[in-house]
Amino acid sequence: MELLVFGIFFIIYAVMRLQNTEMFNHYQMTLNREIGFANTLLLIVSSYFVIRAVHAIKLNKVRNSINCLYAALGAGAGFLILKTWEYAEKFAEGISLTTNSFYMFYLSLTIFHLLHVVLGMVILFAVAIKAQRGCYNAKNYIGVETGASYWHMVDLVWIVLFPLVYIIR
Amino acid sequence: MKAYYNVHTVWLVMMLLTLSTYVLGELGEGGFVVVVFILGTAMLKGSFIIRDFMELKGVSMLWKVLMYGWLWTICITITVTYIVSA
């Protein structure tokens, strides 16, 4: 369902850009691409640790799986910090949802994605706590896999969002 | 062990592909070739996530069609709109 909503958002963005190409290209250049790039790396790193956590629990390496989940959460926290910094810059410049169409899409798409990152982190944290309590092992790991799938979905959305909003023109 | 090695490789390739996307963005280049390359890169990275991180290798065809279909439909539609606007 979330993928469908993001997909519709992405296509509407691309179609709206068709009608205002110069304006979208101009304001896209004002975005902080370094932060967008760093955040992409952070999400890929976090997804890498999440799949390692799944592999570890399947091998009954519970401690290793927990460590990987916390490493993924650390990368997710890095994403939140950088995103907060990026928004602080933009809000300090007086930019809001009503500034223009480009910023409306930029803010609504990235904030909607950010909410999914936060929810994904809550899920991963809950999975890590349950793993610490001994709820998961090589025979019972469906909870770890389910949490991991949600996190990878969040990463997948950003993989399209980053070039679309920050890079291509 | 082989699968573990593959995850390392996939992760490294995705990091390098992200670097290439960022460098192209910094160069400020646009146009057909650049847009196709960057969105092709996004499709490749998305396919890695679906196949190797979500591990959809062994699931039913319906799930594969839904996930890859979403990714390819979005990326191809965006590419077409950008080519039209060029």
mmCIF file with all atom_site columns, C-alpha atoms in Angstrom, chain A residues 3-167:
data_model
loop_
_atom_site.group_PDB
_atom_site.id
_atom_site.type_symbol
_atom_site.label_atom_id
_atom_site.label_alt_id
_atom_site.label_comp_id
_atom_site.label_asym_id
_atom_site.label_entity_id
_atom_site.label_seq_id
_atom_site.pdbx_PDB_ins_code
_atom_site.Cartn_x
_atom_site.Cartn_y
_atom_site.Cartn_z
_atom_site.occupancy
_atom_site.B_iso_or_equiv
_atom_site.pdbx_formal_charge
_atom_site.auth_seq_id
_atom_site.auth_comp_id
_atom_site.auth_asym_id
_atom_site.auth_atom_id
_atom_site.pdbx_PDB_model_num
ATOM 1   C CA . LEU A 1 3   ? 4.665  1.575   -2.227  1.00 0.00 ? 3   LEU A CA 1
ATOM 2   C CA . LEU A 1 4   ? 1.550  2.365   -4.266  1.00 0.00 ? 4   LEU A CA 1
ATOM 3   C CA . VAL A 1 5   ? 1.136  5.762   -2.563  1.00 0.00 ? 5   VAL A CA 1
ATOM 4   C CA . PHE A 1 6   ? 4.802  6.652   -3.074  1.00 0.00 ? 6   PHE A CA 1
ATOM 5   C CA . GLY A 1 7   ? 4.594  5.463   -6.687  1.00 0.00 ? 7   GLY A CA 1
ATOM 6   C CA . ILE A 1 8   ? 1.616  7.725   -7.390  1.00 0.00 ? 8   ILE A CA 1
ATOM 7   C CA . PHE A 1 9   ? 3.438  10.635  -5.699  1.00 0.00 ? 9   PHE A CA 1
ATOM 8   C CA . PHE A 1 10  ? 6.533  10.058  -7.860  1.00 0.00 ? 10  PHE A CA 1
ATOM 9   C CA . ILE A 1 11  ? 4.551  9.979   -11.092 1.00 0.00 ? 11  ILE A CA 1
ATOM 10  C CA . ILE A 1 12  ? 2.571  13.121  -10.150 1.00 0.00 ? 12  ILE A CA 1
ATOM 11  C CA . TYR A 1 13  ? 5.892  14.868  -9.379  1.00 0.00 ? 13  TYR A CA 1
ATOM 12  C CA . ALA A 1 14  ? 7.279  13.887  -12.801 1.00 0.00 ? 14  ALA A CA 1
ATOM 13  C CA . VAL A 1 15  ? 4.112  15.020  -14.608 1.00 0.00 ? 15  VAL A CA 1
ATOM 14  C CA . MET A 1 16  ? 3.949  18.334  -12.679 1.00 0.00 ? 16  MET A CA 1
ATOM 15  C CA . ARG A 1 17  ? 7.593  18.922  -13.554 1.00 0.00 ? 17  ARG A CA 1
ATOM 16  C CA . LEU A 1 18  ? 6.666  18.601  -17.244 1.00 0.00 ? 18  LEU A CA 1
ATOM 17  C CA . GLN A 1 19  ? 4.539  21.749  -16.888 1.00 0.00 ? 19  GLN A CA 1
ATOM 18  C CA . ASN A 1 20  ? 7.180  23.709  -14.904 1.00 0.00 ? 20  ASN A CA 1
ATOM 19  C CA . THR A 1 21  ? 10.501 22.209  -15.999 1.00 0.00 ? 21  THR A CA 1
ATOM 20  C CA . GLU A 1 22  ? 12.613 25.375  -15.609 1.00 0.00 ? 22  GLU A CA 1
ATOM 21  C CA . MET A 1 23  ? 11.198 26.186  -12.171 1.00 0.00 ? 23  MET A CA 1
ATOM 22  C CA . PHE A 1 24  ? 11.705 22.593  -10.915 1.00 0.00 ? 24  PHE A CA 1
ATOM 23  C CA . ASN A 1 25  ? 15.275 22.511  -12.279 1.00 0.00 ? 25  ASN A CA 1
ATOM 24  C CA . HIS A 1 26  ? 16.097 25.890  -10.715 1.00 0.00 ? 26  HIS A CA 1
ATOM 25  C CA . TYR A 1 27  ? 14.871 25.054  -7.216  1.00 0.00 ? 27  TYR A CA 1
ATOM 26  C CA . GLN A 1 28  ? 16.281 21.525  -7.344  1.00 0.00 ? 28  GLN A CA 1
ATOM 27  C CA . MET A 1 29  ? 19.737 23.159  -7.501  1.00 0.00 ? 29  MET A CA 1
ATOM 28  C CA . THR A 1 30  ? 19.062 24.781  -4.101  1.00 0.00 ? 30  THR A CA 1
ATOM 29  C CA . LEU A 1 31  ? 18.819 21.382  -2.375  1.00 0.00 ? 31  LEU A CA 1
ATOM 30  C CA . ASN A 1 32  ? 21.707 20.019  -0.331  1.00 0.00 ? 32  ASN A CA 1
ATOM 31  C CA . ARG A 1 33  ? 22.860 17.106  -2.508  1.00 0.00 ? 33  ARG A CA 1
ATOM 32  C CA . GLU A 1 34  ? 25.668 16.206  -0.073  1.00 0.00 ? 34  GLU A CA 1
ATOM 33  C CA . ILE A 1 35  ? 23.098 15.424  2.621   1.00 0.00 ? 35  ILE A CA 1
ATOM 34  C CA . GLY A 1 36  ? 20.934 13.515  0.127   1.00 0.00 ? 36  GLY A CA 1
ATOM 35  C CA . PHE A 1 37  ? 23.989 11.488  -0.938  1.00 0.00 ? 37  PHE A CA 1
ATOM 36  C CA . ALA A 1 38  ? 25.068 10.809  2.672   1.00 0.00 ? 38  ALA A CA 1
ATOM 37  C CA . ASN A 1 39  ? 21.534 9.772   3.590   1.00 0.00 ? 39  ASN A CA 1
ATOM 38  C CA . THR A 1 40  ? 21.415 7.326   0.663   1.00 0.00 ? 40  THR A CA 1
ATOM 39  C CA . LEU A 1 41  ? 24.665 5.737   1.846   1.00 0.00 ? 41  LEU A CA 1
ATOM 40  C CA . LEU A 1 42  ? 23.313 5.551   5.419   1.00 0.00 ? 42  LEU A CA 1
ATOM 41  C CA . LEU A 1 43  ? 20.146 3.735   4.307   1.00 0.00 ? 43  LEU A CA 1
ATOM 42  C CA . ILE A 1 44  ? 22.140 1.273   2.173   1.00 0.00 ? 44  ILE A CA 1
ATOM 43  C CA . VAL A 1 45  ? 24.460 0.612   5.138   1.00 0.00 ? 45  VAL A CA 1
ATOM 44  C CA . SER A 1 46  ? 21.473 0.103   7.446   1.00 0.00 ? 46  SER A CA 1
ATOM 45  C CA . SER A 1 47  ? 19.831 -2.324  4.982   1.00 0.00 ? 47  SER A CA 1
ATOM 46  C CA . TYR A 1 48  ? 23.139 -4.221  4.792   1.00 0.00 ? 48  TYR A CA 1
ATOM 47  C CA . PHE A 1 49  ? 23.181 -4.629  8.583   1.00 0.00 ? 49  PHE A CA 1
ATOM 48  C CA . VAL A 1 50  ? 19.509 -5.655  8.595   1.00 0.00 ? 50  VAL A CA 1
ATOM 49  C CA . ILE A 1 51  ? 20.076 -8.487  6.088   1.00 0.00 ? 51  ILE A CA 1
ATOM 50  C CA . ARG A 1 52  ? 23.121 -9.558  8.115   1.00 0.00 ? 52  ARG A CA 1
ATOM 51  C CA . ALA A 1 53  ? 20.865 -9.642  11.204  1.00 0.00 ? 53  ALA A CA 1
ATOM 52  C CA . VAL A 1 54  ? 18.442 -11.945 9.331   1.00 0.00 ? 54  VAL A CA 1
ATOM 53  C CA . HIS A 1 55  ? 21.260 -14.230 8.200   1.00 0.00 ? 55  HIS A CA 1
ATOM 54  C CA . ALA A 1 56  ? 22.710 -14.318 11.728  1.00 0.00 ? 56  ALA A CA 1
ATOM 55  C CA . ILE A 1 57  ? 19.426 -15.277 13.406  1.00 0.00 ? 57  ILE A CA 1
ATOM 56  C CA . LYS A 1 58  ? 18.923 -18.059 10.851  1.00 0.00 ? 58  LYS A CA 1
ATOM 57  C CA . LEU A 1 59  ? 22.299 -19.432 11.990  1.00 0.00 ? 59  LEU A CA 1
ATOM 58  C CA . ASN A 1 60  ? 21.193 -19.039 15.638  1.00 0.00 ? 60  ASN A CA 1
ATOM 59  C CA . LYS A 1 61  ? 23.818 -16.319 16.196  1.00 0.00 ? 61  LYS A CA 1
ATOM 60  C CA . VAL A 1 62  ? 21.437 -14.277 18.329  1.00 0.00 ? 62  VAL A CA 1
ATOM 61  C CA . ARG A 1 63  ? 24.039 -11.880 19.809  1.00 0.00 ? 63  ARG A CA 1
ATOM 62  C CA . ASN A 1 64  ? 25.410 -11.144 16.342  1.00 0.00 ? 64  ASN A CA 1
ATOM 63  C CA . SER A 1 65  ? 21.889 -10.548 15.014  1.00 0.00 ? 65  SER A CA 1
ATOM 64  C CA . ILE A 1 66  ? 21.132 -8.095  17.850  1.00 0.00 ? 66  ILE A CA 1
ATOM 65  C CA . ASN A 1 67  ? 24.397 -6.212  17.211  1.00 0.00 ? 67  ASN A CA 1
ATOM 66  C CA . CYS A 1 68  ? 23.535 -5.915  13.505  1.00 0.00 ? 68  CYS A CA 1
ATOM 67  C CA . LEU A 1 69  ? 20.054 -4.596  14.334  1.00 0.00 ? 69  LEU A CA 1
ATOM 68  C CA . TYR A 1 70  ? 21.541 -1.891  16.587  1.00 0.00 ? 70  TYR A CA 1
ATOM 69  C CA . ALA A 1 71  ? 24.105 -1.015  13.887  1.00 0.00 ? 71  ALA A CA 1
ATOM 70  C CA . ALA A 1 72  ? 21.197 -0.589  11.441  1.00 0.00 ? 72  ALA A CA 1
ATOM 71  C CA . LEU A 1 73  ? 19.401 1.598   13.982  1.00 0.00 ? 73  LEU A CA 1
ATOM 72  C CA . GLY A 1 74  ? 22.570 3.694   14.337  1.00 0.00 ? 74  GLY A CA 1
ATOM 73  C CA . ALA A 1 75  ? 22.629 4.308   10.569  1.00 0.00 ? 75  ALA A CA 1
ATOM 74  C CA . GLY A 1 76  ? 18.913 5.143   10.717  1.00 0.00 ? 76  GLY A CA 1
ATOM 75  C CA . ALA A 1 77  ? 19.599 7.637   13.513  1.00 0.00 ? 77  ALA A CA 1
ATOM 76  C CA . GLY A 1 78  ? 22.280 9.218   11.309  1.00 0.00 ? 78  GLY A CA 1
ATOM 77  C CA . PHE A 1 79  ? 19.639 9.608   8.573   1.00 0.00 ? 79  PHE A CA 1
ATOM 78  C CA . LEU A 1 80  ? 17.294 11.373  11.031  1.00 0.00 ? 80  LEU A CA 1
ATOM 79  C CA . ILE A 1 81  ? 20.028 13.749  12.233  1.00 0.00 ? 81  ILE A CA 1
ATOM 80  C CA . LEU A 1 82  ? 21.048 14.747  8.694   1.00 0.00 ? 82  LEU A CA 1
ATOM 81  C CA . LYS A 1 83  ? 17.421 15.166  7.611   1.00 0.00 ? 83  LYS A CA 1
ATOM 82  C CA . THR A 1 84  ? 16.747 17.401  10.620  1.00 0.00 ? 84  THR A CA 1
ATOM 83  C CA . TRP A 1 85  ? 19.795 19.496  9.694   1.00 0.00 ? 85  TRP A CA 1
ATOM 84  C CA . GLU A 1 86  ? 18.592 19.739  6.068   1.00 0.00 ? 86  GLU A CA 1
ATOM 85  C CA . TYR A 1 87  ? 15.078 20.833  7.106   1.00 0.00 ? 87  TYR A CA 1
ATOM 86  C CA . ALA A 1 88  ? 16.503 23.333  9.624   1.00 0.00 ? 88  ALA A CA 1
ATOM 87  C CA . GLU A 1 89  ? 18.439 24.986  6.779   1.00 0.00 ? 89  GLU A CA 1
ATOM 88  C CA . LYS A 1 90  ? 15.377 25.162  4.576   1.00 0.00 ? 90  LYS A CA 1
ATOM 89  C CA . PHE A 1 91  ? 13.001 26.398  7.295   1.00 0.00 ? 91  PHE A CA 1
ATOM 90  C CA . ALA A 1 92  ? 15.564 29.056  8.309   1.00 0.00 ? 92  ALA A CA 1
ATOM 91  C CA . GLU A 1 93  ? 15.366 30.342  4.719   1.00 0.00 ? 93  GLU A CA 1
ATOM 92  C CA . GLY A 1 94  ? 11.598 30.683  5.154   1.00 0.00 ? 94  GLY A CA 1
ATOM 93  C CA . ILE A 1 95  ? 10.795 27.751  2.851   1.00 0.00 ? 95  ILE A CA 1
ATOM 94  C CA . SER A 1 96  ? 7.499  25.974  3.476   1.00 0.00 ? 96  SER A CA 1
ATOM 95  C CA . LEU A 1 97  ? 4.934  23.809  1.701   1.00 0.00 ? 97  LEU A CA 1
ATOM 96  C CA . THR A 1 98  ? 3.390  26.925  0.142   1.00 0.00 ? 98  THR A CA 1
ATOM 97  C CA . THR A 1 99  ? 6.619  28.427  -1.261  1.00 0.00 ? 99  THR A CA 1
ATOM 98  C CA . ASN A 1 100 ? 6.130  26.809  -4.684  1.00 0.00 ? 100 ASN A CA 1
ATOM 99  C CA . SER A 1 101 ? 5.193  23.477  -6.339  1.00 0.00 ? 101 SER A CA 1
ATOM 100 C CA . PHE A 1 102 ? 8.736  22.123  -6.204  1.00 0.00 ? 102 PHE A CA 1
ATOM 101 C CA . TYR A 1 103 ? 9.140  22.700  -2.473  1.00 0.00 ? 103 TYR A CA 1
ATOM 102 C CA . MET A 1 104 ? 5.628  21.370  -1.857  1.00 0.00 ? 104 MET A CA 1
ATOM 103 C CA . PHE A 1 105 ? 6.672  18.068  -3.471  1.00 0.00 ? 105 PHE A CA 1
ATOM 104 C CA . TYR A 1 106 ? 10.141 18.100  -1.906  1.00 0.00 ? 106 TYR A CA 1
ATOM 105 C CA . LEU A 1 107 ? 8.815  18.633  1.627   1.00 0.00 ? 107 LEU A CA 1
ATOM 106 C CA . SER A 1 108 ? 5.768  16.362  1.418   1.00 0.00 ? 108 SER A CA 1
ATOM 107 C CA . LEU A 1 109 ? 7.647  13.478  -0.264  1.00 0.00 ? 109 LEU A CA 1
ATOM 108 C CA . THR A 1 110 ? 10.654 13.602  2.052   1.00 0.00 ? 110 THR A CA 1
ATOM 109 C CA . ILE A 1 111 ? 8.622  14.163  5.246   1.00 0.00 ? 111 ILE A CA 1
ATOM 110 C CA . PHE A 1 112 ? 6.274  11.291  4.294   1.00 0.00 ? 112 PHE A CA 1
ATOM 111 C CA . HIS A 1 113 ? 9.353  9.121   3.749   1.00 0.00 ? 113 HIS A CA 1
ATOM 112 C CA . LEU A 1 114 ? 10.905 10.336  7.010   1.00 0.00 ? 114 LEU A CA 1
ATOM 113 C CA . LEU A 1 115 ? 7.793  9.192   8.921   1.00 0.00 ? 115 LEU A CA 1
ATOM 114 C CA . HIS A 1 116 ? 8.334  5.717   7.426   1.00 0.00 ? 116 HIS A CA 1
ATOM 115 C CA . VAL A 1 117 ? 11.989 5.798   8.524   1.00 0.00 ? 117 VAL A CA 1
ATOM 116 C CA . VAL A 1 118 ? 10.856 6.609   12.087  1.00 0.00 ? 118 VAL A CA 1
ATOM 117 C CA . LEU A 1 119 ? 8.264  3.808   12.016  1.00 0.00 ? 119 LEU A CA 1
ATOM 118 C CA . GLY A 1 120 ? 10.862 1.422   10.586  1.00 0.00 ? 120 GLY A CA 1
ATOM 119 C CA . MET A 1 121 ? 13.253 2.304   13.405  1.00 0.00 ? 121 MET A CA 1
ATOM 120 C CA . VAL A 1 122 ? 10.537 1.676   16.008  1.00 0.00 ? 122 VAL A CA 1
ATOM 121 C CA . ILE A 1 123 ? 9.903  -1.749  14.422  1.00 0.00 ? 123 ILE A CA 1
ATOM 122 C CA . LEU A 1 124 ? 13.629 -2.623  14.302  1.00 0.00 ? 124 LEU A CA 1
ATOM 123 C CA . PHE A 1 125 ? 14.063 -1.501  17.928  1.00 0.00 ? 125 PHE A CA 1
ATOM 124 C CA . ALA A 1 126 ? 11.110 -3.674  19.007  1.00 0.00 ? 126 ALA A CA 1
ATOM 125 C CA . VAL A 1 127 ? 12.605 -6.634  17.104  1.00 0.00 ? 127 VAL A CA 1
ATOM 126 C CA . ALA A 1 128 ? 16.000 -6.052  18.775  1.00 0.00 ? 128 ALA A CA 1
ATOM 127 C CA . ILE A 1 129 ? 14.398 -5.927  22.247  1.00 0.00 ? 129 ILE A CA 1
ATOM 128 C CA . LYS A 1 130 ? 12.457 -9.145  21.560  1.00 0.00 ? 130 LYS A CA 1
ATOM 129 C CA . ALA A 1 131 ? 15.658 -10.794 20.305  1.00 0.00 ? 131 ALA A CA 1
ATOM 130 C CA . GLN A 1 132 ? 17.417 -9.746  23.533  1.00 0.00 ? 132 GLN A CA 1
ATOM 131 C CA . ARG A 1 133 ? 14.601 -11.416 25.486  1.00 0.00 ? 133 ARG A CA 1
ATOM 132 C CA . GLY A 1 134 ? 15.262 -14.657 23.595  1.00 0.00 ? 134 GLY A CA 1
ATOM 133 C CA . CYS A 1 135 ? 12.115 -14.589 21.459  1.00 0.00 ? 135 CYS A CA 1
ATOM 134 C CA . TYR A 1 136 ? 13.986 -15.348 18.214  1.00 0.00 ? 136 TYR A CA 1
ATOM 135 C CA . ASN A 1 137 ? 16.269 -18.177 17.165  1.00 0.00 ? 137 ASN A CA 1
ATOM 136 C CA . ALA A 1 138 ? 17.104 -20.331 14.116  1.00 0.00 ? 138 ALA A CA 1
ATOM 137 C CA . LYS A 1 139 ? 13.643 -21.939 14.222  1.00 0.00 ? 139 LYS A CA 1
ATOM 138 C CA . ASN A 1 140 ? 11.615 -18.803 14.940  1.00 0.00 ? 140 ASN A CA 1
ATOM 139 C CA . TYR A 1 141 ? 12.800 -15.762 13.023  1.00 0.00 ? 141 TYR A CA 1
ATOM 140 C CA . ILE A 1 142 ? 9.673  -14.589 11.177  1.00 0.00 ? 142 ILE A CA 1
ATOM 141 C CA . GLY A 1 143 ? 9.530  -11.397 13.292  1.00 0.00 ? 143 GLY A CA 1
ATOM 142 C CA . VAL A 1 144 ? 13.083 -10.464 12.294  1.00 0.00 ? 144 VAL A CA 1
ATOM 143 C CA . GLU A 1 145 ? 12.320 -11.137 8.628   1.00 0.00 ? 145 GLU A CA 1
ATOM 144 C CA . THR A 1 146 ? 9.114  -9.089  8.739   1.00 0.00 ? 146 THR A CA 1
ATOM 145 C CA . GLY A 1 147 ? 10.830 -6.089  10.364  1.00 0.00 ? 147 GLY A CA 1
ATOM 146 C CA . ALA A 1 148 ? 13.661 -6.406  7.845   1.00 0.00 ? 148 ALA A CA 1
ATOM 147 C CA . SER A 1 149 ? 11.238 -6.400  4.892   1.00 0.00 ? 149 SER A CA 1
ATOM 148 C CA . TYR A 1 150 ? 9.639  -3.163  6.097   1.00 0.00 ? 150 TYR A CA 1
ATOM 149 C CA . TRP A 1 151 ? 13.053 -1.514  6.455   1.00 0.00 ? 151 TRP A CA 1
ATOM 150 C CA . HIS A 1 152 ? 14.111 -2.627  2.965   1.00 0.00 ? 152 HIS A CA 1
ATOM 151 C CA . MET A 1 153 ? 10.864 -1.154  1.588   1.00 0.00 ? 153 MET A CA 1
ATOM 152 C CA . VAL A 1 154 ? 11.805 2.204   3.184   1.00 0.00 ? 154 VAL A CA 1
ATOM 153 C CA . ASP A 1 155 ? 15.251 1.924   1.561   1.00 0.00 ? 155 ASP A CA 1
ATOM 154 C CA . LEU A 1 156 ? 13.721 0.988   -1.829  1.00 0.00 ? 156 LEU A CA 1
ATOM 155 C CA . VAL A 1 157 ? 11.531 4.111   -1.832  1.00 0.00 ? 157 VAL A CA 1
ATOM 156 C CA . TRP A 1 158 ? 14.528 6.362   -1.065  1.00 0.00 ? 158 TRP A CA 1
ATOM 157 C CA . ILE A 1 159 ? 16.546 4.723   -3.873  1.00 0.00 ? 159 ILE A CA 1
ATOM 158 C CA . VAL A 1 160 ? 14.021 6.220   -6.333  1.00 0.00 ? 160 VAL A CA 1
ATOM 159 C CA . LEU A 1 161 ? 13.293 9.415   -4.367  1.00 0.00 ? 161 LEU A CA 1
ATOM 160 C CA . PHE A 1 162 ? 16.950 10.539  -4.150  1.00 0.00 ? 162 PHE A CA 1
ATOM 161 C CA . PRO A 1 163 ? 17.698 10.767  -7.898  1.00 0.00 ? 163 PRO A CA 1
ATOM 162 C CA . LEU A 1 164 ? 14.187 11.998  -8.698  1.00 0.00 ? 164 LEU A CA 1
ATOM 163 C CA . VAL A 1 165 ? 14.121 14.959  -6.282  1.00 0.00 ? 165 VAL A CA 1
ATOM 164 C CA . TYR A 1 166 ? 17.849 15.746  -5.828  1.00 0.00 ? 166 TYR A CA 1
ATOM 165 C CA . ILE A 1 167 ? 19.685 14.769  -9.011  1.00 0.00 ? 167 ILE A CA 1
#
